[in-house]
Tab-separated table of C-alpha atoms and ligand atoms in Angstrom:
chain	number	residue	atom	x	y	z
G	241	UNK	CA	75.047	-38.884	240.781
G	242	UNK	CA	74.000	-39.513	237.193
G	243	UNK	CA	76.729	-40.933	235.009
G	244	UNK	CA	76.255	-41.490	231.299
G	245	UNK	CA	77.781	-44.607	229.743
G	246	UNK	CA	78.901	-43.996	226.215
G	247	UNK	CA	78.407	-47.346	224.641
G	248	UNK	CA	76.082	-48.701	221.975
G	249	UNK	CA	77.027	-52.282	222.730
G	250	UNK	CA	74.236	-54.013	224.793
G	251	UNK	CA	76.594	-56.920	225.700
G	252	UNK	CA	79.021	-54.494	227.344
G	253	UNK	CA	76.111	-52.864	229.260
G	254	UNK	CA	75.019	-56.205	230.610
G	255	UNK	CA	78.484	-56.581	232.210
G	256	UNK	CA	78.832	-52.960	233.381
G	257	UNK	CA	75.405	-52.359	235.000
G	258	UNK	CA	75.759	-54.853	237.911
G	259	UNK	CA	79.043	-53.191	238.973
G	260	UNK	CA	77.214	-49.965	239.766
G	261	UNK	CA	74.018	-51.479	241.193
G	262	UNK	CA	74.830	-50.999	244.907
G	263	UNK	CA	76.302	-47.541	244.553
G	264	UNK	CA	74.790	-43.986	244.529
G	265	UNK	CA	75.899	-43.721	240.894
G	266	UNK	CA	72.952	-43.999	238.464
G	267	UNK	CA	74.045	-45.163	235.022
G	268	UNK	CA	72.232	-43.767	232.008
G	269	UNK	CA	72.830	-45.218	228.562
G	270	UNK	CA	73.043	-43.253	225.346
G	271	UNK	CA	69.696	-44.856	224.444
G	272	UNK	CA	68.185	-43.691	227.788
G	273	UNK	CA	69.373	-40.194	227.000
G	274	UNK	CA	68.068	-40.241	223.367
G	275	UNK	CA	71.564	-39.489	221.988
G	276	UNK	CA	71.012	-40.311	218.388
G	277	UNK	CA	73.835	-42.162	216.511
G	278	UNK	CA	75.803	-39.928	214.088
G	279	UNK	CA	78.157	-41.125	211.307
G	280	UNK	CA	81.092	-39.196	212.894
G	281	UNK	CA	81.075	-41.584	215.818
G	282	UNK	CA	82.646	-44.212	213.504
G	283	UNK	CA	85.840	-42.215	213.543
G	284	UNK	CA	86.256	-41.698	217.328
G	285	UNK	CA	88.318	-44.817	217.863
G	286	UNK	CA	91.134	-43.944	215.528
G	287	UNK	CA	94.105	-44.656	217.757
G	288	UNK	CA	96.095	-47.839	218.262
G	289	UNK	CA	95.633	-47.298	222.007
G	290	UNK	CA	92.628	-48.400	224.085
G	291	UNK	CA	93.173	-45.561	226.494
G	292	UNK	CA	93.260	-42.877	223.815
G	293	UNK	CA	90.156	-44.327	222.117
G	294	UNK	CA	88.229	-44.539	225.404
G	295	UNK	CA	89.139	-40.952	226.254
G	296	UNK	CA	88.261	-39.674	222.772
G	297	UNK	CA	84.834	-41.351	223.068
G	298	UNK	CA	84.107	-40.044	226.544
G	299	UNK	CA	85.210	-36.516	225.612
G	300	UNK	CA	83.113	-36.505	222.486
G	301	UNK	CA	79.924	-37.577	224.327
G	302	UNK	CA	80.686	-35.285	227.275
G	303	UNK	CA	80.866	-32.396	224.745
G	304	UNK	CA	77.630	-33.477	223.132
G	305	UNK	CA	75.569	-33.987	226.342
G	306	UNK	CA	77.300	-31.917	229.037
G	307	UNK	CA	76.903	-34.869	231.358
G	308	UNK	CA	79.512	-36.776	233.475
G	309	UNK	CA	80.572	-39.367	230.950
G	310	UNK	CA	82.219	-42.778	231.010
G	311	UNK	CA	83.400	-44.653	227.896
G	312	UNK	CA	85.381	-47.833	227.428
G	313	UNK	CA	87.428	-49.320	224.609
G	314	UNK	CA	88.345	-52.951	224.645
G	315	UNK	CA	89.645	-55.749	222.527
G	316	UNK	CA	91.919	-58.703	222.180
G	317	UNK	CA	95.600	-58.843	221.434
G	318	UNK	CA	96.933	-62.117	220.078
G	319	UNK	CA	100.639	-62.649	220.529
G	320	UNK	CA	101.073	-64.783	217.364
G	321	UNK	CA	99.605	-61.840	215.393
G	322	UNK	CA	101.969	-59.312	217.016
G	323	UNK	CA	99.242	-57.948	219.266
G	324	UNK	CA	96.594	-57.606	216.529
G	325	UNK	CA	93.715	-57.022	216.237
G	326	UNK	CA	93.873	-54.793	219.360
G	327	UNK	CA	91.615	-51.778	219.199
G	328	UNK	CA	90.456	-53.013	215.738
G	329	UNK	CA	89.009	-56.196	217.295
G	330	UNK	CA	85.430	-55.396	216.232
G	331	UNK	CA	86.372	-54.749	212.654
G	332	UNK	CA	88.886	-57.677	212.325
G	333	UNK	CA	87.076	-59.884	209.799
G	334	UNK	CA	86.491	-58.342	206.350
G	335	UNK	CA	83.114	-56.599	205.936
G	336	UNK	CA	81.760	-59.307	203.513
G	337	UNK	CA	82.457	-61.997	206.095
G	338	UNK	CA	80.810	-59.932	208.841
G	339	UNK	CA	77.770	-59.435	206.647
G	340	UNK	CA	77.536	-63.176	205.972
G	341	UNK	CA	78.047	-64.589	209.419
G	342	UNK	CA	77.342	-61.677	211.790
G	343	UNK	CA	80.123	-59.604	213.405
G	344	UNK	CA	81.153	-61.878	216.368
G	345	UNK	CA	80.978	-65.212	214.462
G	346	UNK	CA	82.897	-63.757	211.555
G	347	UNK	CA	85.626	-62.357	213.784
G	348	UNK	CA	86.005	-65.719	215.567
G	349	UNK	CA	86.169	-67.652	212.253
G	350	UNK	CA	88.663	-65.153	210.894
G	351	UNK	CA	90.862	-65.322	213.954
G	352	UNK	CA	90.864	-69.128	213.812
G	353	UNK	CA	91.887	-68.911	210.201
G	354	UNK	CA	94.676	-66.458	210.919
G	355	UNK	CA	96.261	-68.716	213.592
G	356	UNK	CA	95.382	-72.065	212.084
G	357	UNK	CA	99.034	-73.234	212.024
G	358	UNK	CA	100.065	-71.738	215.352
G	359	UNK	CA	101.011	-74.347	218.044
G	360	UNK	CA	99.334	-74.588	221.486
G	361	UNK	CA	101.985	-72.826	223.445
G	362	UNK	CA	102.049	-69.875	221.039
G	363	UNK	CA	98.284	-69.250	221.095
G	364	UNK	CA	98.441	-66.846	224.005
G	365	UNK	CA	96.184	-63.749	223.970
G	366	UNK	CA	94.983	-60.888	226.213
G	367	UNK	CA	91.784	-59.028	226.598
G	368	UNK	CA	92.373	-55.377	227.321
G	369	UNK	CA	89.961	-52.680	228.462
G	370	UNK	CA	90.420	-48.932	229.067
G	371	UNK	CA	87.724	-46.983	230.898
G	372	UNK	CA	87.718	-43.193	230.592
G	373	UNK	CA	85.714	-40.977	232.918
G	374	UNK	CA	85.293	-37.330	231.858
G	375	UNK	CA	83.743	-34.833	234.279
G	376	UNK	CA	83.625	-31.045	233.885
G	377	UNK	CA	86.919	-30.426	235.741
G	378	UNK	CA	88.661	-33.805	235.657
G	379	UNK	CA	89.278	-36.834	233.496
G	380	UNK	CA	90.861	-40.166	234.259
G	381	UNK	CA	91.614	-43.435	232.430
G	382	UNK	CA	91.687	-46.878	234.110
G	383	UNK	CA	92.966	-50.171	232.614
G	384	UNK	CA	92.422	-53.884	232.952
G	385	UNK	CA	93.750	-56.987	231.323
G	386	UNK	CA	93.217	-60.760	231.429
G	387	UNK	CA	95.441	-63.457	229.930
G	388	UNK	CA	94.252	-66.541	228.119
G	389	UNK	CA	94.776	-68.863	225.180
G	390	UNK	CA	92.907	-69.108	221.894
G	391	UNK	CA	91.168	-72.454	221.402
G	392	UNK	CA	90.658	-74.315	218.103
G	393	UNK	CA	86.888	-74.090	218.171
G	394	UNK	CA	84.309	-72.055	220.104
G	395	UNK	CA	83.056	-73.180	223.548
G	396	UNK	CA	80.224	-71.639	225.579
G	397	UNK	CA	77.190	-69.519	224.965
G	398	UNK	CA	77.675	-66.552	227.359
G	399	UNK	CA	79.460	-63.265	226.849
G	400	UNK	CA	80.139	-61.844	223.392
G	401	UNK	CA	82.859	-61.201	220.843
G	402	UNK	CA	85.836	-63.536	221.232
G	403	UNK	CA	84.672	-65.076	224.525
G	404	UNK	CA	83.966	-68.529	223.064
G	405	UNK	CA	87.578	-68.820	221.893
G	406	UNK	CA	89.196	-67.266	224.970
G	407	UNK	CA	90.332	-70.162	227.244
G	408	UNK	CA	91.463	-69.633	230.847
G	409	UNK	CA	93.962	-72.461	231.467
G	410	UNK	CA	93.844	-72.155	235.329
G	411	UNK	CA	90.040	-72.657	235.250
G	412	UNK	CA	89.746	-75.031	232.287
G	413	UNK	CA	86.885	-73.018	230.683
G	414	UNK	CA	86.409	-70.169	228.279
G	415	UNK	CA	85.038	-66.716	229.288
G	416	UNK	CA	81.897	-67.707	227.366
G	417	UNK	CA	81.331	-70.413	230.043
G	418	UNK	CA	81.264	-67.855	232.925
G	419	UNK	CA	78.223	-66.030	234.277
G	420	UNK	CA	78.334	-62.219	234.040
G	421	UNK	CA	79.305	-62.062	237.770
G	422	UNK	CA	82.118	-64.668	237.370
G	423	UNK	CA	83.406	-62.888	234.213
G	424	UNK	CA	83.354	-59.518	236.017
G	425	UNK	CA	85.486	-60.912	238.886
G	426	UNK	CA	88.422	-61.588	236.595
G	427	UNK	CA	87.846	-59.724	233.320
G	428	UNK	CA	89.697	-56.771	231.843
G	429	UNK	CA	86.342	-54.888	231.922
G	430	UNK	CA	85.612	-55.845	235.541
G	431	UNK	CA	89.082	-54.660	236.643
G	432	UNK	CA	88.948	-51.324	234.814
G	433	UNK	CA	85.329	-50.571	235.660
G	434	UNK	CA	85.848	-51.302	239.392
G	435	UNK	CA	88.815	-48.984	239.392
G	436	UNK	CA	86.745	-46.242	237.674
G	437	UNK	CA	83.779	-46.825	240.042
G	438	UNK	CA	85.998	-46.717	243.184
G	439	UNK	CA	87.687	-43.539	241.973
G	440	UNK	CA	84.303	-41.916	241.348
G	441	UNK	CA	82.985	-42.912	244.775
G	442	UNK	CA	86.016	-41.460	246.396
G	443	UNK	CA	85.766	-38.305	244.303
G	444	UNK	CA	82.105	-37.909	245.242
G	445	UNK	CA	82.994	-38.569	248.875
G	446	UNK	CA	80.509	-41.438	248.903
D	781	ITT	P1	81.042	-49.117	221.856
D	781	ITT	O1	79.726	-48.605	221.530
D	781	ITT	O2	81.327	-49.158	223.428
D	781	ITT	O3	82.222	-48.431	221.164
D	781	ITT	P2	81.772	-51.474	220.371
D	781	ITT	O4	81.023	-52.723	220.168
D	781	ITT	O5	82.028	-50.595	219.194
D	781	ITT	O6	81.027	-50.649	221.541
D	781	ITT	P3	84.697	-51.712	220.772
D	781	ITT	O7	84.984	-50.824	219.654
D	781	ITT	O8	85.303	-51.377	222.124
D	781	ITT	O9	83.141	-51.850	221.116
D	781	ITT	O10	85.089	-53.201	220.284
D	781	ITT	C1	85.244	-54.145	221.227
D	781	ITT	C2	85.438	-55.552	220.520
D	781	ITT	O11	86.483	-56.227	221.187
D	781	ITT	C3	84.209	-56.334	220.549
D	781	ITT	O12	83.441	-56.250	219.403
D	781	ITT	C4	84.771	-57.739	220.781
D	781	ITT	O13	85.065	-58.289	219.528
D	781	ITT	C5	86.091	-57.523	221.477
D	781	ITT	N1	85.928	-57.676	222.965
D	781	ITT	C6	85.988	-56.638	223.871
D	781	ITT	N2	85.715	-57.057	225.090
D	781	ITT	C7	85.385	-58.399	224.995
D	781	ITT	C8	85.029	-59.359	225.916
D	781	ITT	O14	84.790	-59.044	227.151
D	781	ITT	N3	84.732	-60.593	225.457
D	781	ITT	C9	84.961	-60.909	224.143
D	781	ITT	N4	85.285	-60.028	223.204
D	781	ITT	C10	85.552	-58.777	223.598
């Protein structure tokens, strides 16, 4: 079965691809399919819900291509910021800051600034991921979540986004210090993607 993955984020793809490697499901990216980027895509993730955003994205690209489509929406919720930035995680730092430092570095600096005066025990945060699968006759959404603590400075070179600040107390490292395989074992994305994959395999009778 060919399944299109509606993401334009190469870092996400690096994590998603290994989870489908030993299955009959062949992942095709939007780039593989020559689906050109359109300005309207900017407005797909308009909800304050990962699940609704993932579903909107998968439905949009399913309509555009007619292919079985999977999309994911993910982000970080920081308790001291009342769950912000949530689905706005990519656009958290102001545009000028993102232009100056690059998106991920700006977001990390901005987050550190926002919680500068927050004490250790209140620096808890959670990565969330929703994966939507849209087929011709069916659609489903799967979720995953991992809990951690925001450090005071970045640590580690792997991963992307907020990984260098996302500390796992029980392991004593950040998610940027895990390999792709190790991160997938525990991550929000790993959990949600495995659930989507296993449902698809069952649906296909594979
Ligand atoms: P799409 O093409 O799939 O929409 P995107 O980069 O626009 O890709 P999102 O809107 O889902 O992705 O934004 C996700 C943001 O949440 C991402 O830019 C990171 O800042 C953060 N994030 C999500 N998952 C993460 C992870 O595993 N590690 C670190 N940060 C993560």
